[in-house]
Coordinates of C-alpha atoms in Angstrom, one line a residue:
M294 CA 50.1 82.9 19.2
K295 CA 51.2 79.5 17.8
K296 CA 50.3 76.2 19.5
I297 CA 53.6 74.4 20.1
L298 CA 53.8 70.7 21.2
L299 CA 57.1 69.4 22.7
Q300 CA 57.3 65.7 21.6
L301 CA 59.5 63.6 23.9
D302 CA 59.9 60.1 22.5
T303 CA 61.8 57.4 24.2
D304 CA 62.6 55.7 20.9
Q305 CA 65.5 56.7 18.7
H306 CA 63.2 58.2 16.1
P307 CA 60.2 60.2 17.2
S308 CA 56.9 58.7 16.1
P309 CA 55.5 60.4 12.9
F310 CA 52.1 59.0 13.9
D311 CA 52.0 61.2 17.0
R312 CA 53.3 64.2 15.1
I313 CA 50.8 63.9 12.2
V314 CA 47.9 63.6 14.6
A315 CA 49.0 66.7 16.5
H316 CA 49.0 68.7 13.2
D317 CA 45.6 67.3 12.3
V318 CA 44.1 68.8 15.4
G319 CA 45.6 72.2 14.8
V320 CA 49.0 72.2 16.5
D321 CA 51.1 74.7 14.6
E322 CA 54.5 73.3 15.4
V323 CA 55.8 70.0 16.9
L324 CA 59.3 70.1 18.4
S325 CA 60.3 66.4 18.2
Y326 CA 63.1 64.8 20.3
G327 CA 63.9 61.0 20.1
G328 CA 65.9 58.8 22.4
V329 CA 64.8 60.9 25.4
A330 CA 66.0 59.7 28.8
A331 CA 64.8 60.8 32.2
S332 CA 67.9 63.0 32.6
D333 CA 67.1 64.9 29.5
V334 CA 63.6 66.0 30.5
Q335 CA 64.2 69.0 32.8
S336 CA 66.4 71.0 30.4
L337 CA 64.1 70.4 27.4
V338 CA 60.9 71.2 29.3
Q339 CA 62.1 74.3 31.1
A340 CA 63.6 75.6 27.8
A341 CA 60.1 75.3 26.3
V342 CA 58.3 76.7 29.3
F343 CA 60.5 79.7 30.0
T344 CA 59.9 81.2 26.5
R345 CA 56.4 82.4 27.4
G346 CA 54.7 84.1 30.3
P347 CA 52.2 82.3 32.5
D348 CA 49.2 83.8 30.6
D349 CA 50.5 82.3 27.4
L350 CA 51.6 78.9 28.5
R351 CA 48.3 77.3 27.5
H352 CA 49.7 77.5 24.0
T353 CA 52.5 75.1 24.8
A354 CA 52.1 71.4 25.8
V355 CA 54.2 68.3 26.2
W356 CA 53.6 64.9 24.6
I357 CA 55.4 61.8 25.9
G358 CA 55.5 58.8 23.5
G359 CA 57.6 55.8 22.4
S360 CA 57.4 52.1 22.8
D361 CA 58.6 51.8 26.4
A362 CA 55.5 52.5 28.6
T363 CA 57.5 52.1 31.9
L364 CA 60.0 54.7 30.8
G365 CA 57.2 56.9 29.5
E366 CA 55.7 57.0 33.0
R367 CA 59.1 57.9 34.4
L368 CA 59.3 60.8 31.9
L369 CA 55.9 62.0 33.0
A370 CA 57.1 62.3 36.5
E371 CA 60.2 64.1 35.4
V372 CA 58.1 66.6 33.3
Q373 CA 55.9 67.4 36.3
G374 CA 59.0 67.8 38.5
A375 CA 60.4 70.3 36.0
F376 CA 57.5 72.7 36.7
F377 CA 57.3 75.2 39.5
G378 CA 54.8 78.0 40.4
P379 CA 52.8 79.2 37.4
F380 CA 55.4 77.9 35.0
R381 CA 53.8 74.7 33.9
V382 CA 52.1 73.3 30.8
S383 CA 49.7 70.5 30.0
V384 CA 51.2 67.1 29.4
M385 CA 50.0 63.8 28.0
V386 CA 51.6 60.3 28.1
D387 CA 50.6 57.7 25.6
S388 CA 53.5 55.3 25.0
N389 CA 52.8 53.2 21.9
G390 CA 49.2 54.3 22.1
C391 CA 48.5 52.1 25.2
N392 CA 46.7 54.7 27.3
T393 CA 44.3 55.9 24.6
T394 CA 43.7 52.3 23.3
A395 CA 43.0 50.8 26.7
A396 CA 40.9 53.8 27.9
T397 CA 38.7 53.7 24.8
A398 CA 38.2 50.0 25.1
A399 CA 37.3 50.3 28.8
A400 CA 34.9 53.1 27.9
K401 CA 33.2 51.2 25.2
L402 CA 32.6 48.4 27.6
Q403 CA 30.5 50.8 29.7
E404 CA 28.1 51.5 26.8
R405 CA 25.7 48.9 27.9
A406 CA 24.6 48.6 31.5
E407 CA 24.5 44.8 31.4
W408 CA 28.3 44.7 31.0
H409 CA 29.0 46.8 34.1
G410 CA 31.0 44.8 36.7
R411 CA 31.0 41.6 34.7
P412 CA 34.0 39.3 35.1
A413 CA 36.8 39.8 32.6
V414 CA 40.0 38.0 31.6
V415 CA 42.9 40.0 30.1
I416 CA 45.3 37.8 28.2
G417 CA 48.7 39.4 27.8
L418 CA 50.4 41.9 30.1
G419 CA 52.1 44.3 27.7
P420 CA 51.4 48.0 28.0
V421 CA 47.8 47.7 26.8
G422 CA 47.0 44.6 28.8
R423 CA 48.3 46.2 32.0
Q424 CA 46.3 49.4 31.5
M425 CA 43.2 47.4 30.6
S426 CA 43.5 45.3 33.7
L427 CA 43.8 48.4 35.9
L428 CA 41.0 50.4 34.3
L429 CA 38.5 47.5 34.3
A430 CA 39.3 46.7 37.9
R431 CA 38.9 50.3 39.0
A432 CA 35.6 50.4 37.1
G433 CA 34.4 47.5 39.3
H434 CA 35.0 44.4 37.2
P435 CA 36.4 41.3 38.7
V436 CA 39.5 40.9 36.5
V437 CA 41.9 38.1 35.9
A438 CA 45.1 39.3 34.2
A439 CA 47.3 36.6 32.8
T440 CA 50.7 36.3 31.2
L441 CA 51.0 34.6 27.8
P442 CA 51.8 30.9 27.9
S443 CA 55.2 30.4 26.4
K444 CA 53.9 27.9 23.8
L445 CA 51.9 30.6 22.2
L446 CA 55.0 32.7 21.4
G447 CA 57.4 30.0 20.7
P448 CA 60.9 31.5 20.1
R449 CA 59.5 35.0 20.7
F450 CA 58.8 34.2 24.3
N451 CA 60.9 36.2 26.7
A452 CA 60.7 34.7 30.2
A453 CA 62.4 37.7 31.9
L454 CA 60.0 40.2 30.1
S455 CA 57.0 38.1 31.1
Q456 CA 58.0 38.1 34.8
S457 CA 58.9 41.8 34.7
S458 CA 55.4 42.6 33.3
L459 CA 53.8 40.6 36.0
A460 CA 55.8 42.3 38.7
Q461 CA 55.0 45.7 37.3
L462 CA 51.3 45.1 37.3
N463 CA 51.5 43.5 40.8
A464 CA 53.0 46.8 42.1
L465 CA 50.3 48.9 40.4
A466 CA 47.5 46.6 41.6
A467 CA 47.9 47.4 45.2
G468 CA 44.5 48.2 46.7
L469 CA 42.6 46.4 44.0
P470 CA 41.3 43.1 45.5
N471 CA 39.2 42.4 42.4
L472 CA 42.3 42.2 40.3
Q473 CA 43.9 38.7 40.2
L474 CA 47.2 38.0 38.5
V475 CA 47.9 34.6 36.9
N476 CA 51.3 33.5 35.7
A477 CA 49.9 31.3 32.8
T478 CA 52.7 28.9 32.1
D479 CA 50.4 26.8 30.0
W480 CA 46.7 26.7 28.9
A481 CA 45.7 24.7 31.9
A482 CA 46.4 27.8 34.1
L483 CA 44.0 29.9 31.9
E484 CA 41.1 27.5 31.8
P485 CA 39.5 28.4 35.1
S486 CA 39.6 32.1 34.2
L487 CA 38.0 31.6 30.8
A488 CA 35.3 29.5 32.4
E489 CA 34.3 32.3 34.8
A490 CA 34.7 35.3 32.5
E491 CA 32.1 37.0 30.5
I492 CA 34.5 39.4 28.7
A493 CA 37.8 38.2 27.1
L494 CA 40.4 40.6 25.9
A495 CA 43.3 39.5 23.8
C496 CA 46.2 41.9 24.4
G497 CA 49.1 39.9 22.9
P498 CA 51.7 41.0 20.4
A499 CA 50.9 41.5 16.7
G500 CA 50.5 38.4 14.6
V501 CA 49.9 35.9 17.5
Q502 CA 46.6 34.2 17.9
L503 CA 45.7 33.9 21.5
L504 CA 42.2 32.4 21.4
R505 CA 41.1 29.9 18.7
K506 CA 37.5 29.7 18.0
E507 CA 37.3 26.1 19.3
V508 CA 38.6 27.4 22.6
W509 CA 36.4 30.4 23.2
S510 CA 33.3 28.6 21.9
A511 CA 33.8 26.0 24.5
Y512 CA 33.0 28.6 27.2
P513 CA 29.3 29.6 26.9
G514 CA 29.7 32.3 29.6
L515 CA 32.0 34.4 27.3
Q516 CA 29.7 37.0 25.8
V517 CA 32.1 39.7 24.7
L518 CA 35.4 39.2 22.7
V519 CA 37.8 42.1 22.4
D520 CA 40.8 41.8 20.0
F521 CA 43.5 44.5 19.8
N522 CA 45.6 42.8 17.1
L523 CA 45.4 44.1 13.6
A524 CA 48.1 42.0 12.0
A525 CA 47.1 38.5 10.7
P526 CA 46.3 36.2 12.3
A527 CA 43.6 37.7 14.5
G528 CA 44.3 37.6 18.2
I529 CA 40.9 36.0 18.6
E530 CA 39.9 33.8 15.8
G531 CA 36.5 34.8 14.4
V532 CA 36.8 38.5 15.3
R533 CA 37.1 40.7 12.3
P534 CA 39.1 44.0 12.3
A535 CA 36.0 46.3 11.7
D536 CA 33.8 44.6 14.2
D537 CA 32.2 47.1 16.6
F538 CA 30.3 44.8 18.9
K539 CA 29.2 42.8 15.9
E540 CA 27.5 39.5 16.7
R541 CA 29.8 36.5 15.9
D542 CA 28.4 33.1 16.7
G543 CA 26.4 34.4 19.5
R544 CA 29.1 36.6 21.0
L545 CA 29.7 40.3 20.6
A546 CA 33.0 41.1 18.9
L547 CA 35.1 44.3 19.1
G548 CA 38.0 44.3 16.6
P549 CA 41.0 46.6 16.3
V550 CA 39.6 48.9 13.6
G551 CA 36.2 49.1 15.3
L552 CA 38.1 50.2 18.4
G553 CA 40.6 52.2 16.6
N554 CA 38.1 54.6 15.1
A555 CA 36.9 55.6 18.5
K556 CA 40.5 55.6 19.9
M557 CA 41.6 58.2 17.3
K558 CA 38.8 60.5 18.3
V559 CA 39.8 60.2 22.0
H560 CA 43.5 60.8 21.1
K561 CA 42.7 63.9 19.1
A562 CA 40.3 65.3 21.8
C563 CA 42.9 65.0 24.5
V564 CA 45.6 66.7 22.4
A565 CA 43.2 69.5 21.6
Q566 CA 42.2 69.9 25.3
M567 CA 45.9 70.3 26.3
F568 CA 45.8 73.7 24.7
E569 CA 42.8 74.9 26.6
R570 CA 44.6 75.2 29.9
N571 CA 48.2 74.9 31.1
D572 CA 47.7 72.5 34.0
L573 CA 46.2 69.3 32.6
V574 CA 47.8 65.9 33.0
F575 CA 46.5 63.2 30.7
D576 CA 47.6 59.8 32.0
A577 CA 45.6 56.5 31.6
A578 CA 43.0 57.5 34.3
S579 CA 42.3 61.0 32.9
I580 CA 42.3 59.8 29.3
Y581 CA 39.7 57.2 30.4
R582 CA 37.5 60.0 31.8
V583 CA 37.6 61.7 28.4
A584 CA 37.0 58.5 26.5
R585 CA 34.0 57.6 28.7
E586 CA 32.4 61.0 28.3
M587 CA 32.9 60.8 24.5
V588 CA 31.7 57.2 24.1
L589 CA 28.7 57.5 26.3
S590 CA 27.6 60.8 24.7
A591 CA 28.0 59.6 21.2
P592 CA 24.8 58.8 19.2
P593 CA 24.0 55.1 18.7
A594 CA 25.8 53.7 15.6

């Protein structure tokens, strides 16, 4: 029986990246739908589920993608609401790759015991930044999660989006006293967090440098620098794309390619696992569990 993945993408055009990865891990057919709204989900999911009996539903799965992580989470809830009784399939949400990226980075930070529970600062509260903040806080790290100062973005700064991201994370952070949110209107608001942190993560948009070398080098307590930005300039000056905890001026640097190699393995592993059972839900937390198992069991580089 063929493995069929129902791709629900919130963007107008379904991501070819997600479709290609699915085929690379052995999915036979990807049924791709773009511009999917919450109201579209029930009919699409039930049409896919009702074609097969309960014993065969492990051969069908649902993928949720697109650039809007908030809408992606809403679609996940709608997908789960469309199931009943034994008529359900496994589902994964990874809007813009934020869940697999953040989960893999969080897992890699558990590779060495001396990093466990060390204070971290997350700069930028987009989808990756929000998930990084939550995953690290839940793993026991004291975390400061900060918005981007408007001066860094210049004309690209969107005050409404910045405040919306802060509000969303604030709602998700309930019950996490070790997660502190900072509305960084300027660099002065970030300085205390950088002075106390041992891990700095740059989670800003592509092509924006968040930390210059002269800034991070002024804080001797910073030991680990994590940059998610592949486009030039680097999000953290001095971190190179292929760095995989490479020493740079006395600090350990993790770059977007060094992270991306492991991220792709996690992405593929989760997609493959969806076809082993018909009742799995891969959100940020469950993807992190897969990533942690993979990273910690991998042989040393």
